[in-house]
Tab-separated table of C-alpha atoms in Angstrom:
chain	number	residue	atom	x	y	z
A	5	MET	CA	24.965	21.664	-28.106
A	6	LEU	CA	23.838	18.307	-29.475
A	7	GLN	CA	25.609	17.082	-32.606
A	8	SER	CA	22.288	16.790	-34.464
A	9	ALA	CA	21.453	20.413	-33.652
A	10	GLN	CA	24.835	21.567	-34.959
A	11	ILE	CA	24.364	19.643	-38.214
A	12	ALA	CA	20.826	20.988	-38.632
A	13	ARG	CA	22.121	24.548	-38.215
A	14	ARG	CA	24.862	23.949	-40.804
A	15	GLN	CA	22.292	22.506	-43.221
A	16	SER	CA	20.246	25.665	-42.895
A	17	GLU	CA	23.313	27.791	-43.695
A	18	ILE	CA	24.098	25.644	-46.778
A	19	ARG	CA	20.537	25.992	-48.087
A	20	GLN	CA	20.742	29.746	-47.684
A	21	GLN	CA	24.057	29.952	-49.592
A	22	LEU	CA	22.770	27.658	-52.340
A	23	ALA	CA	19.664	29.802	-52.718
A	24	GLU	CA	21.807	32.924	-53.196
A	25	LEU	CA	24.056	31.200	-55.783
A	26	ALA	CA	21.124	29.658	-57.669
A	27	ALA	CA	19.475	33.076	-57.998
A	28	LYS	CA	22.305	34.316	-60.239
A	29	ASP	CA	21.563	34.138	-63.992
A	30	SER	CA	25.151	33.391	-65.098
A	31	PRO	CA	27.320	32.088	-62.234
A	32	GLY	CA	31.071	32.024	-62.744
A	33	ASP	CA	33.406	29.047	-62.523
A	34	ASP	CA	34.183	29.728	-58.844
A	35	GLU	CA	30.517	30.007	-58.007
A	36	THR	CA	29.703	26.783	-59.894
A	37	ARG	CA	32.513	25.009	-58.042
A	38	GLN	CA	31.214	26.384	-54.732
A	39	MET	CA	27.699	25.080	-55.487
A	40	ASP	CA	29.106	21.579	-56.156
A	41	GLU	CA	31.049	21.607	-52.906
A	42	LEU	CA	28.020	22.797	-50.913
A	43	ASP	CA	25.839	20.148	-52.542
A	44	ARG	CA	28.286	17.376	-51.618
A	45	GLU	CA	28.526	18.684	-48.052
A	46	TYR	CA	24.735	18.877	-47.797
A	47	ARG	CA	24.299	15.231	-48.907
A	48	SER	CA	27.067	14.115	-46.542
A	49	ASN	CA	25.474	15.990	-43.646
A	50	GLU	CA	22.169	14.196	-44.240
A	51	SER	CA	23.808	10.856	-43.409
A	52	ARG	CA	25.634	12.368	-40.421
A	53	TYR	CA	22.367	13.901	-39.173
A	54	ARG	CA	20.522	10.549	-39.210
A	55	ALA	CA	23.429	8.837	-37.450
A	56	ALA	CA	23.524	11.564	-34.775
A	57	LEU	CA	19.783	11.174	-34.093
A	58	VAL	CA	20.158	7.427	-33.600
A	59	ALA	CA	23.113	7.852	-31.237
A	60	GLU	CA	21.406	10.598	-29.244
A	61	ASP	CA	18.205	8.550	-28.929
A	62	ASP	CA	20.172	5.730	-27.285
A	63	GLU	CA	21.833	8.238	-24.968
A	64	ARG	CA	18.455	9.677	-24.012
A	65	ARG	CA	17.079	6.217	-23.203
A	66	GLU	CA	20.099	5.383	-21.044
A	67	ALA	CA	19.922	8.740	-19.284
A	68	GLY	CA	16.174	8.319	-18.706
A	69	ALA	CA	16.616	4.863	-17.182
A	70	GLU	CA	19.434	6.144	-14.994
A	71	LEU	CA	17.301	9.093	-13.911
A	72	GLU	CA	14.366	6.865	-12.943
A	73	THR	CA	16.599	4.613	-10.876
A	74	ARG	CA	18.522	7.472	-9.370
A	75	THR	CA	15.360	9.384	-8.427
A	76	GLY	CA	14.088	6.573	-6.186
A	77	SER	CA	17.445	5.941	-4.558
A	78	GLU	CA	18.140	9.643	-4.048
A	79	TRP	CA	14.739	10.122	-2.385
A	80	SER	CA	15.411	7.257	0.018
A	81	THR	CA	18.820	8.744	0.804
A	82	LEU	CA	17.338	12.201	1.430
A	83	VAL	CA	14.574	10.851	3.679
A	84	GLY	CA	17.179	8.842	5.580
A	85	GLN	CA	18.939	12.142	6.380
A	86	PHE	CA	15.733	14.022	7.322
A	87	GLU	CA	16.004	15.646	10.756
A	88	VAL	CA	12.828	16.176	12.759
A	89	ARG	CA	14.862	18.461	15.041
A	90	GLN	CA	15.306	20.931	12.171
A	91	ALA	CA	11.555	21.000	11.593
A	92	ALA	CA	10.909	21.687	15.282
A	93	LEU	CA	13.528	24.476	15.418
A	94	HIS	CA	12.123	26.003	12.224
A	95	LEU	CA	8.654	26.162	13.784
A	96	ASP	CA	10.001	27.372	17.152
A	97	GLU	CA	12.717	29.867	16.199
A	98	GLY	CA	12.243	30.326	12.478
A	99	ARG	CA	15.628	28.708	11.827
A	100	ALA	CA	16.132	28.041	8.130
A	101	LEU	CA	16.030	24.448	6.943
A	102	ASP	CA	19.144	23.164	5.234
A	103	GLY	CA	20.612	20.062	3.675
A	104	ALA	CA	18.502	16.990	2.992
A	105	THR	CA	15.719	18.221	5.293
A	106	ALA	CA	15.163	21.338	3.176
A	107	GLU	CA	15.113	19.313	-0.051
A	108	VAL	CA	12.570	16.814	1.287
A	109	VAL	CA	10.267	19.567	2.588
A	110	GLN	CA	10.463	21.425	-0.739
A	111	GLU	CA	9.652	18.246	-2.683
A	112	LEU	CA	6.662	17.383	-0.475
A	113	ARG	CA	5.267	20.902	-0.663
A	114	SER	CA	5.451	20.841	-4.451
A	115	ALA	CA	3.357	17.647	-4.467
A	116	GLY	CA	0.622	18.800	-2.056
A	117	GLY	CA	-0.566	21.594	0.205
A	118	TYR	CA	0.548	21.747	3.842
A	119	ARG	CA	-0.108	24.429	6.449
A	120	GLY	CA	3.057	23.582	8.360
A	121	ILE	CA	6.180	21.486	7.801
A	122	PRO	CA	5.516	18.185	5.962
A	123	ILE	CA	7.294	15.197	7.507
A	124	PRO	CA	7.473	11.972	5.459
A	125	TYR	CA	6.263	8.824	7.199
A	126	GLU	CA	9.600	7.153	6.418
A	127	ALA	CA	11.334	9.739	8.616
A	128	LEU	CA	9.495	8.367	11.678
A	129	GLU	CA	11.212	4.985	11.443
A	130	LEU	CA	13.458	3.890	14.295
A	131	ARG	CA	17.105	4.723	13.595
A	132	ALA	CA	20.334	3.678	15.187
A	133	GLY	CA	22.371	6.521	16.688
A	134	GLU	CA	21.617	10.201	16.990
A	135	THR	CA	21.406	12.915	14.367
A	136	VAL	CA	22.749	15.641	16.641
A	137	ALA	CA	25.652	17.773	15.443
A	138	SER	CA	28.953	16.708	16.951
A	139	GLY	CA	30.904	19.024	19.211
A	140	THR	CA	27.849	20.583	20.866
A	141	PRO	CA	28.748	21.594	24.439
A	142	ASP	CA	26.865	19.510	26.991
A	143	PRO	CA	28.126	20.178	30.527
A	144	VAL	CA	25.686	17.715	32.110
A	145	THR	CA	25.614	14.046	31.126
A	146	THR	CA	22.056	13.355	29.998
A	147	ARG	CA	20.923	9.754	29.929
A	148	PRO	CA	18.827	8.467	26.997
A	149	ILE	CA	15.193	9.505	27.219
A	150	ILE	CA	12.768	6.731	28.189
A	151	ASP	CA	10.053	6.438	25.571
A	152	ARG	CA	6.381	6.058	26.315
A	153	LEU	CA	5.098	2.504	26.129
A	154	PHE	CA	3.232	1.814	22.885
A	155	PRO	CA	2.160	-1.571	21.564
A	156	GLU	CA	3.804	-2.792	18.378
A	157	SER	CA	1.629	-2.441	15.298
A	158	VAL	CA	-0.525	-5.478	14.624
A	159	ALA	CA	-2.210	-4.173	11.455
A	160	GLY	CA	0.792	-5.190	9.376
A	161	ALA	CA	1.090	-8.497	11.224
A	162	MET	CA	-2.510	-9.294	10.250
A	163	GLY	CA	-1.760	-8.772	6.548
A	164	ALA	CA	-2.990	-5.177	6.138
A	165	ARG	CA	-1.617	-3.395	3.081
A	166	MET	CA	-0.347	0.129	3.705
A	167	VAL	CA	-1.088	2.487	0.792
A	168	ASN	CA	0.163	6.074	0.476
A	169	VAL	CA	-2.056	8.244	-1.736
A	170	PRO	CA	-0.635	11.553	-3.053
A	171	SER	CA	-4.077	13.184	-3.416
A	172	GLY	CA	-7.719	12.413	-4.171
A	173	GLN	CA	-9.199	8.990	-3.531
A	174	GLN	CA	-8.349	5.490	-4.719
A	175	GLU	CA	-10.455	2.469	-5.584
A	176	TYR	CA	-9.363	-1.161	-5.668
A	177	PRO	CA	-11.545	-3.408	-7.847
A	178	VAL	CA	-11.736	-6.859	-6.243
A	179	THR	CA	-13.033	-9.872	-8.181
A	180	THR	CA	-16.226	-11.266	-6.642
A	181	SER	CA	-17.501	-13.589	-9.390
A	182	ASN	CA	-16.984	-17.346	-9.666
A	183	VAL	CA	-16.001	-18.997	-12.947
A	184	SER	CA	-18.264	-21.914	-13.796
A	185	ALA	CA	-16.917	-25.213	-15.097
A	186	GLY	CA	-18.762	-28.307	-16.238
A	187	TRP	CA	-18.503	-31.376	-18.425
A	188	ALA	CA	-20.464	-31.939	-21.603
A	189	SER	CA	-23.119	-34.564	-20.789
A	190	SER	CA	-23.000	-36.036	-24.284
A	191	GLU	CA	-21.082	-35.858	-27.538
A	192	THR	CA	-23.210	-32.977	-28.771
A	193	GLY	CA	-24.015	-31.561	-25.363
A	194	ASP	CA	-23.011	-28.088	-24.213
A	195	VAL	CA	-20.515	-27.357	-21.493
A	196	ALA	CA	-21.297	-25.054	-18.571
A	197	GLY	CA	-22.399	-21.591	-19.598
A	198	PRO	CA	-20.247	-18.498	-19.044
A	199	THR	CA	-20.327	-16.553	-15.790
A	200	ALA	CA	-20.207	-12.760	-15.875
A	201	TYR	CA	-16.942	-11.327	-14.569
A	202	ALA	CA	-17.898	-9.123	-11.621
A	203	THR	CA	-15.820	-6.846	-9.389
A	204	THR	CA	-16.514	-4.796	-6.283
A	205	ASP	CA	-14.794	-1.431	-5.851
A	206	ARG	CA	-13.246	-0.829	-2.437
A	207	SER	CA	-12.770	2.919	-2.123
A	208	LEU	CA	-10.382	4.797	0.159
A	209	LYS	CA	-11.337	8.409	0.859
A	210	PRO	CA	-9.447	11.193	2.692
A	211	ASN	CA	-12.317	11.932	5.077
A	212	GLN	CA	-10.663	11.111	8.426
A	213	THR	CA	-7.868	13.124	10.021
A	214	LEU	CA	-5.875	12.056	13.069
A	215	GLY	CA	-4.139	14.671	15.214
A	216	ILE	CA	-1.033	14.102	17.347
A	217	GLN	CA	-0.072	16.859	19.791
A	218	MET	CA	3.401	17.226	21.273
A	219	GLN	CA	4.643	19.745	23.841
A	220	LEU	CA	8.350	20.624	23.992
A	221	THR	CA	9.681	22.901	26.720
A	222	ARG	CA	12.342	25.516	26.041
A	223	ARG	CA	14.882	23.496	27.997
A	224	THR	CA	14.095	20.420	25.926
A	225	MET	CA	14.716	22.315	22.696
A	226	LYS	CA	18.070	23.600	23.986
A	227	GLN	CA	19.508	20.360	25.310
A	228	ALA	CA	21.701	18.322	22.998
A	229	ALA	CA	21.065	14.691	23.917
A	230	GLY	CA	18.441	12.459	22.330
A	231	ILE	CA	15.783	14.989	21.304
A	232	GLU	CA	15.804	14.046	17.623
A	233	GLU	CA	15.245	10.347	18.287
A	234	ALA	CA	12.819	10.930	21.159
A	235	VAL	CA	10.533	13.138	19.058
A	236	ARG	CA	10.619	10.668	16.181
A	237	ARG	CA	9.869	7.656	18.370
A	238	ASP	CA	7.117	9.429	20.281
A	239	MET	CA	5.346	10.519	17.095
A	240	ARG	CA	5.750	7.098	15.532
A	241	GLY	CA	4.385	5.380	18.621
A	242	ALA	CA	1.380	7.683	18.909
A	243	ILE	CA	0.458	7.237	15.242
A	244	MET	CA	0.955	3.480	15.453
A	245	GLN	CA	-1.223	3.160	18.550
A	246	GLU	CA	-4.156	5.113	17.128
A	247	MET	CA	-3.828	3.543	13.679
A	248	ASP	CA	-4.027	0.016	15.124
A	249	LYS	CA	-7.041	0.984	17.181
A	250	ALA	CA	-8.807	2.576	14.197
A	251	VAL	CA	-8.073	-0.304	11.801
A	252	PHE	CA	-9.872	-2.792	14.043
A	253	GLN	CA	-12.082	-0.762	16.409
A	254	GLY	CA	-12.863	2.425	14.427
A	255	SER	CA	-16.510	3.396	14.912
A	256	GLY	CA	-17.031	4.966	11.491
A	257	GLY	CA	-18.355	8.094	13.227
A	258	SER	CA	-16.983	11.115	15.108
A	259	GLY	CA	-14.202	11.428	12.531
A	260	GLU	CA	-12.982	7.825	12.848
A	261	PRO	CA	-12.728	5.359	9.942
A	262	LEU	CA	-14.820	2.200	10.115
A	263	GLY	CA	-12.771	-0.570	11.710
A	264	VAL	CA	-12.738	-4.169	10.516
A	265	VAL	CA	-14.069	-5.747	13.728
A	266	ALA	CA	-16.414	-2.941	14.784
A	267	GLY	CA	-17.820	-2.660	11.251
A	268	ALA	CA	-17.905	-6.366	10.395
A	269	SER	CA	-21.659	-6.341	9.695
A	270	THR	CA	-21.363	-3.242	7.499
A	271	TYR	CA	-18.512	-4.726	5.468
A	272	GLY	CA	-20.333	-8.056	5.215
A	273	ILE	CA	-17.674	-9.997	7.127
A	274	THR	CA	-18.777	-13.330	8.568
A	275	GLU	CA	-19.352	-13.200	12.328
A	276	THR	CA	-19.517	-16.523	14.141
A	277	ALA	CA	-20.871	-16.622	17.687
A	278	ILE	CA	-18.905	-19.071	19.880
A	279	ASP	CA	-20.580	-18.285	23.229
A	280	ALA	CA	-18.326	-20.764	24.999
A	281	THR	CA	-14.900	-21.000	26.571
A	282	ALA	CA	-12.145	-20.101	24.090
A	283	SER	CA	-10.736	-23.336	22.659
A	284	TRP	CA	-8.674	-24.705	19.794
A	285	SER	CA	-11.756	-26.367	18.301
A	286	ALA	CA	-13.475	-22.994	17.795
A	287	PHE	CA	-10.498	-21.639	15.858
A	288	ARG	CA	-10.062	-24.928	13.990
A	289	ALA	CA	-13.650	-24.686	12.699
A	290	ALA	CA	-12.975	-21.144	11.455
A	291	VAL	CA	-9.784	-22.272	9.702
A	292	THR	CA	-11.776	-25.074	8.074
A	293	ARG	CA	-14.246	-22.514	6.713
A	294	PHE	CA	-11.355	-20.605	5.125
A	295	LEU	CA	-10.081	-23.806	3.521
A	296	THR	CA	-13.467	-24.885	2.130
A	297	ALA	CA	-14.036	-21.388	0.698
A	298	ASN	CA	-10.614	-21.508	-1.033
A	299	ALA	CA	-9.614	-18.383	0.898
A	300	ALA	CA	-6.563	-20.208	2.278
A	301	GLY	CA	-4.455	-23.012	0.873
A	302	SER	CA	-3.401	-24.377	4.258
A	303	PRO	CA	-3.869	-23.626	7.979
A	304	GLY	CA	-0.450	-21.943	7.886
A	305	GLY	CA	-1.933	-19.177	5.700
A	306	VAL	CA	-4.318	-18.008	8.437
A	307	ARG	CA	-3.480	-15.226	10.913
A	308	VAL	CA	-5.239	-14.868	14.260
A	309	LEU	CA	-5.698	-11.775	16.452
A	310	ILE	CA	-6.772	-12.267	20.086
A	311	ARG	CA	-6.771	-10.447	23.407
A	312	PRO	CA	-4.242	-11.349	26.148
A	313	GLU	CA	-7.161	-12.578	28.267
A	314	VAL	CA	-8.006	-15.189	25.618
A	315	TRP	CA	-4.382	-16.342	25.599
A	316	ASP	CA	-4.497	-16.630	29.396
A	317	THR	CA	-7.616	-18.797	29.252
A	318	MET	CA	-6.424	-21.087	26.443
A	319	ASP	CA	-2.939	-21.519	27.872
A	320	ALA	CA	-4.393	-22.685	31.176
A	321	VAL	CA	-6.429	-25.525	29.618
A	322	ILE	CA	-4.519	-28.745	28.904
A	323	PHE	CA	-5.494	-30.253	25.568
A	324	ASP	CA	-3.690	-33.547	26.131
A	325	ASP	CA	-3.051	-34.637	29.716
A	326	GLY	CA	-0.260	-36.973	28.706
A	327	SER	CA	1.773	-34.453	26.707
A	328	GLY	CA	0.969	-31.284	28.638
A	329	ILE	CA	0.033	-29.493	25.383
A	330	THR	CA	-2.427	-26.677	25.998
A	331	GLU	CA	-5.257	-25.355	23.818
A	332	TYR	CA	-3.084	-22.358	22.972
A	333	ASP	CA	-0.176	-24.618	21.941
A	334	ARG	CA	-2.423	-26.335	19.400
A	335	LEU	CA	-3.491	-22.973	17.991
A	336	VAL	CA	0.055	-21.617	17.687
A	337	GLY	CA	1.378	-24.837	16.222
A	338	THR	CA	-1.211	-24.960	13.417
A	339	VAL	CA	-2.019	-21.461	12.115
A	340	GLY	CA	0.433	-19.112	10.458
A	341	SER	CA	0.667	-16.584	13.287
A	342	VAL	CA	-1.098	-15.626	16.511
A	343	ASN	CA	-0.952	-11.946	17.476
A	344	LEU	CA	-1.880	-10.572	20.883
A	345	THR	CA	-3.251	-7.052	21.299
A	346	SER	CA	-4.821	-5.016	24.074
A	347	ASN	CA	-5.289	-2.059	21.719
A	348	GLY	CA	-6.694	-3.536	18.507
A	349	LEU	CA	-9.567	-5.435	20.169
A	350	ALA	CA	-12.035	-4.137	22.747
A	351	ALA	CA	-11.655	-5.216	26.370
A	352	PRO	CA	-13.761	-8.231	27.419
A	353	VAL	CA	-17.183	-7.376	28.833
A	354	GLY	CA	-20.329	-9.113	30.021
A	355	SER	CA	-21.143	-11.939	32.370
A	356	PRO	CA	-19.530	-14.295	31.699
A	357	VAL	CA	-16.750	-12.090	30.387
A	358	GLU	CA	-16.513	-12.435	26.586
A	359	SER	CA	-14.053	-11.250	23.939
A	360	ASN	CA	-13.750	-11.194	20.143
A	361	ALA	CA	-11.091	-12.547	17.788
A	362	LEU	CA	-10.231	-11.839	14.154
A	363	LEU	CA	-8.938	-14.275	11.539
A	364	THR	CA	-7.474	-13.119	8.217
A	365	THR	CA	-5.758	-14.702	5.246
A	366	THR	CA	-4.067	-13.500	2.060
A	367	ALA	CA	-5.646	-15.119	-0.998
A	368	GLY	CA	-3.874	-14.958	-4.349
A	369	GLY	CA	-1.532	-12.258	-3.067
A	370	GLN	CA	-4.490	-9.994	-2.209
A	371	SER	CA	-4.288	-8.378	1.226
A	372	PRO	CA	-7.435	-8.654	3.358
A	373	ILE	CA	-7.275	-5.065	4.654
A	374	PHE	CA	-6.321	-1.726	3.070
A	375	VAL	CA	-4.931	1.099	5.230
A	376	ALA	CA	-4.417	4.335	3.289
A	377	THR	CA	-2.536	7.467	4.320
A	378	TRP	CA	-2.451	10.672	2.307
A	379	GLY	CA	0.765	12.562	1.602
A	380	ALA	CA	2.940	13.147	4.664
A	381	VAL	CA	2.501	14.182	8.286
A	382	ASP	CA	1.551	17.888	8.333
A	383	MET	CA	3.406	19.436	11.289
A	384	ILE	CA	1.827	22.706	12.492
A	385	ARG	CA	2.997	24.995	15.289
A	386	ASP	CA	0.723	26.475	17.959
A	387	PRO	CA	2.456	29.802	18.810
A	388	TYR	CA	0.088	30.800	21.617
A	389	SER	CA	-0.570	27.935	24.085
A	390	ASP	CA	2.984	27.824	25.508
A	391	ALA	CA	4.168	31.320	24.592
A	392	ALA	CA	4.511	32.463	28.214
A	393	SER	CA	7.015	29.697	29.045
A	394	GLY	CA	8.813	29.742	25.711
A	395	GLY	CA	7.684	26.218	24.923
A	396	LEU	CA	6.726	24.722	21.602
A	397	ARG	CA	3.354	23.054	20.952
A	398	LEU	CA	3.238	20.931	17.796
A	399	THR	CA	0.276	19.285	16.095
A	400	GLY	CA	0.806	16.557	13.505
A	401	LEU	CA	-2.107	15.889	11.159
A	402	VAL	CA	-2.458	12.471	9.505
A	403	THR	CA	-5.209	11.668	6.997
A	404	MET	CA	-6.072	7.982	6.738
A	405	ASP	CA	-8.838	5.524	5.842
A	406	VAL	CA	-9.553	1.798	6.181
A	407	SER	CA	-11.294	-0.675	3.884
A	408	VAL	CA	-11.366	-4.430	3.235
A	409	SER	CA	-10.904	-6.453	0.057
A	410	ARG	CA	-12.709	-9.817	-0.140
A	411	THR	CA	-14.897	-10.447	2.893
A	412	ALA	CA	-14.177	-14.172	2.471
A	413	GLN	CA	-10.630	-13.427	3.667
A	414	LEU	CA	-11.820	-12.273	7.100
A	415	GLU	CA	-13.911	-13.755	9.904
A	416	VAL	CA	-14.767	-12.474	13.363
A	417	LEU	CA	-15.368	-14.830	16.285
A	418	THR	CA	-17.575	-13.413	19.024
A	419	GLY	CA	-18.449	-14.627	22.511
A	420	LEU	CA	-15.065	-16.161	23.384
A	421	GLN	CA	-15.428	-16.656	27.149
């Protein structure tokens, strides 16, 4: 019990005893002496009570700060020990979850509703080593499983900000007004008038759901080599591939979010038609537009996203015959980063064959693109499709959305031949 609570209880007992003694018409010498002693103790306890409250308040503050720090670190530790294998076995055989995996699942379920087993996105990261129990008999040496080939995510490389929303929707107010400044034309003249502070709300809504299906045979579930890491990598790669495609090419219909390049006109992003062979001068002009609009402080703050075919064309054209520097070398040597993708941008079409490119920049610490995910991956079992063979069919549901911040931080180049 807290010291303050003990003192408060004793004070209540003293008041009760004093009330009984004070009710007597003619108290004796012993009773008078007892009242004096109780009165002195009561006054002494008042000082002790105030001191105990001060000390306990400091202890509470220290404990609260420790709890806040410990909560974040403990969650990271638990997620680091999360085993996707346990989730799969729970859905397949009904095996009980234990350890860190059980704690993470319980915590996620308390924060939101899931039909199956919730899997945190952090658990899909690539890990070194295996999380398979040691000592498991394995009579046949099984080589590491070869993963499917997925492109590395380019959304993050282009400055997209990943946001995880527990529930509901989120809005990001982005400043769109310009502050006016001007000199007084005379001693009594007025300076420039005020400009209204205006913002535009960029909303992220949980209206799009991505599904990832995985099929595990009975033999796969029983073998002891590499399943945990293979499942994690395969899920991560599938989500990454579709997320990159949706961020840039999403149609905005048929359940897809509206992508940055495909929905440039809807977002109000500047689209510049090049309609000529891809060259450094076309990208240089776009970088100049960023600089004049104060969207970038230097060419090094601009990121570029192109198709491999555009790289092939630019790298084959010599910019300076004497030095052997190509058009692509000039681009790479000037801008902040050049990212190649065959998944984030549509394949070249037309005659002559033409492609698009995207340029982004981060202005004032504000990311050009928002990519939101809700909660965790909801892992659901299909008990019927593979029941005859004893296999396990899993479906992972991911809710996500895409939006942009300031349109001045993005530009699309079209007609790169």
